[in-house]
mmCIF file of C-alpha atoms in Angstrom:
data_model
loop_
_atom_site.group_PDB
_atom_site.id
_atom_site.type_symbol
_atom_site.label_atom_id
_atom_site.label_comp_id
_atom_site.label_asym_id
_atom_site.label_seq_id
_atom_site.Cartn_x
_atom_site.Cartn_y
_atom_site.Cartn_z
ATOM 1 C CA CYS A 24 -71.584 79.806 -12.147
ATOM 2 C CA GLY A 25 -71.245 77.177 -14.874
ATOM 3 C CA ASN A 26 -74.881 76.400 -15.684
ATOM 4 C CA LEU A 27 -77.838 78.050 -17.388
ATOM 5 C CA ALA A 28 -79.931 78.538 -14.234
ATOM 6 C CA CYS A 29 -77.126 80.181 -12.204
ATOM 7 C CA THR A 30 -79.133 80.270 -8.984
ATOM 8 C CA PRO A 31 -77.859 80.063 -5.383
ATOM 9 C CA LEU A 32 -79.193 76.498 -5.287
ATOM 10 C CA THR A 33 -76.745 75.415 -8.002
ATOM 11 C CA SER A 34 -73.659 77.542 -7.366
ATOM 12 C CA VAL A 35 -70.796 75.818 -5.539
ATOM 13 C CA GLU A 36 -68.897 77.927 -3.000
ATOM 14 C CA SER A 37 -65.102 77.907 -3.100
ATOM 15 C CA TYR A 38 -63.261 75.742 -0.576
ATOM 16 C CA GLU A 39 -59.726 74.808 0.440
ATOM 17 C CA LEU A 40 -58.595 71.399 1.600
ATOM 18 C CA VAL A 41 -55.543 70.591 3.712
ATOM 19 C CA ASN A 42 -53.910 67.155 3.540
ATOM 20 C CA ALA A 43 -50.923 65.940 5.563
ATOM 21 C CA ARG A 44 -48.527 63.004 5.646
ATOM 22 C CA LEU A 45 -45.843 62.230 8.221
ATOM 23 C CA THR A 46 -43.391 59.442 7.360
ATOM 24 C CA TYR A 47 -40.684 57.730 9.413
ATOM 25 C CA ARG A 48 -38.045 55.690 7.548
ATOM 26 C CA SER A 49 -35.647 53.282 9.243
ATOM 27 C CA ALA A 50 -31.921 54.048 9.062
ATOM 28 C CA ASP A 51 -31.324 51.235 6.558
ATOM 29 C CA ALA A 52 -34.456 52.266 4.581
ATOM 30 C CA ASP A 53 -35.843 48.708 4.736
ATOM 31 C CA TRP A 54 -39.159 49.837 6.189
ATOM 32 C CA ASN A 55 -41.225 52.931 6.818
ATOM 33 C CA ILE A 56 -44.442 53.898 8.545
ATOM 34 C CA ALA A 57 -46.615 56.849 7.589
ATOM 35 C CA LEU A 58 -49.649 58.607 9.056
ATOM 36 C CA GLU A 59 -51.845 60.275 6.434
ATOM 37 C CA VAL A 60 -54.787 62.629 6.944
ATOM 38 C CA THR A 61 -56.966 64.062 4.188
ATOM 39 C CA ASN A 62 -59.277 67.030 4.760
ATOM 40 C CA VAL A 63 -57.493 67.845 8.037
ATOM 41 C CA THR A 64 -59.945 70.616 8.984
ATOM 42 C CA ASP A 65 -62.950 68.351 8.231
ATOM 43 C CA GLU A 66 -64.284 70.926 5.764
ATOM 44 C CA LEU A 67 -67.901 70.404 4.684
ATOM 45 C CA TYR A 68 -68.008 71.109 0.941
ATOM 46 C CA ASP A 69 -69.946 70.221 -2.188
ATOM 47 C CA LEU A 70 -68.266 68.863 -5.305
ATOM 48 C CA ASN A 71 -71.237 69.889 -7.422
ATOM 49 C CA LYS A 72 -74.914 70.773 -7.162
ATOM 50 C CA PHE A 73 -77.923 69.874 -9.289
ATOM 51 C CA ASN A 74 -81.228 71.647 -9.669
ATOM 52 C CA THR A 75 -83.707 69.466 -11.526
ATOM 53 C CA VAL A 76 -87.075 68.700 -9.950
ATOM 54 C CA TYR A 77 -85.446 69.277 -6.550
ATOM 55 C CA ALA A 78 -82.062 70.629 -5.484
ATOM 56 C CA SER A 79 -79.376 68.106 -4.535
ATOM 57 C CA SER A 80 -75.618 68.052 -4.188
ATOM 58 C CA GLN A 81 -72.669 65.675 -4.114
ATOM 59 C CA PRO A 82 -70.761 66.259 -0.862
ATOM 60 C CA GLY A 83 -66.992 65.903 -0.683
ATOM 61 C CA LEU A 84 -65.234 63.343 1.482
ATOM 62 C CA PRO A 85 -64.930 64.006 5.217
ATOM 63 C CA ARG A 86 -61.659 63.778 7.157
ATOM 64 C CA GLN A 87 -59.982 60.417 6.646
ATOM 65 C CA TRP A 88 -57.026 58.860 8.474
ATOM 66 C CA ALA A 89 -54.691 56.146 7.237
ATOM 67 C CA ILE A 90 -51.621 54.361 8.554
ATOM 68 C CA ASN A 91 -49.296 52.930 5.956
ATOM 69 C CA VAL A 92 -46.574 50.392 6.817
ATOM 70 C CA ARG A 93 -44.147 49.330 4.106
ATOM 71 C CA ARG A 94 -41.286 46.819 4.162
ATOM 72 C CA SER A 95 -38.710 46.445 1.369
ATOM 73 C CA PHE A 96 -37.095 43.074 0.708
#
């Protein structure tokens, strides 16, 4: 499990993340717009766990959305 204690409090379960991006480009390629989503399934996961005086963890990022607009000159 990657540490000396190797207890259920410190082991990180496996997880899978799904990200997506949909982009539209204009015919002359002067501009584009994109919709991006990270962690599409809104998976609750831990990046790591600590077991010192008390057990704690560092959670991963939740689902995030972004719209990207780009213009070329």
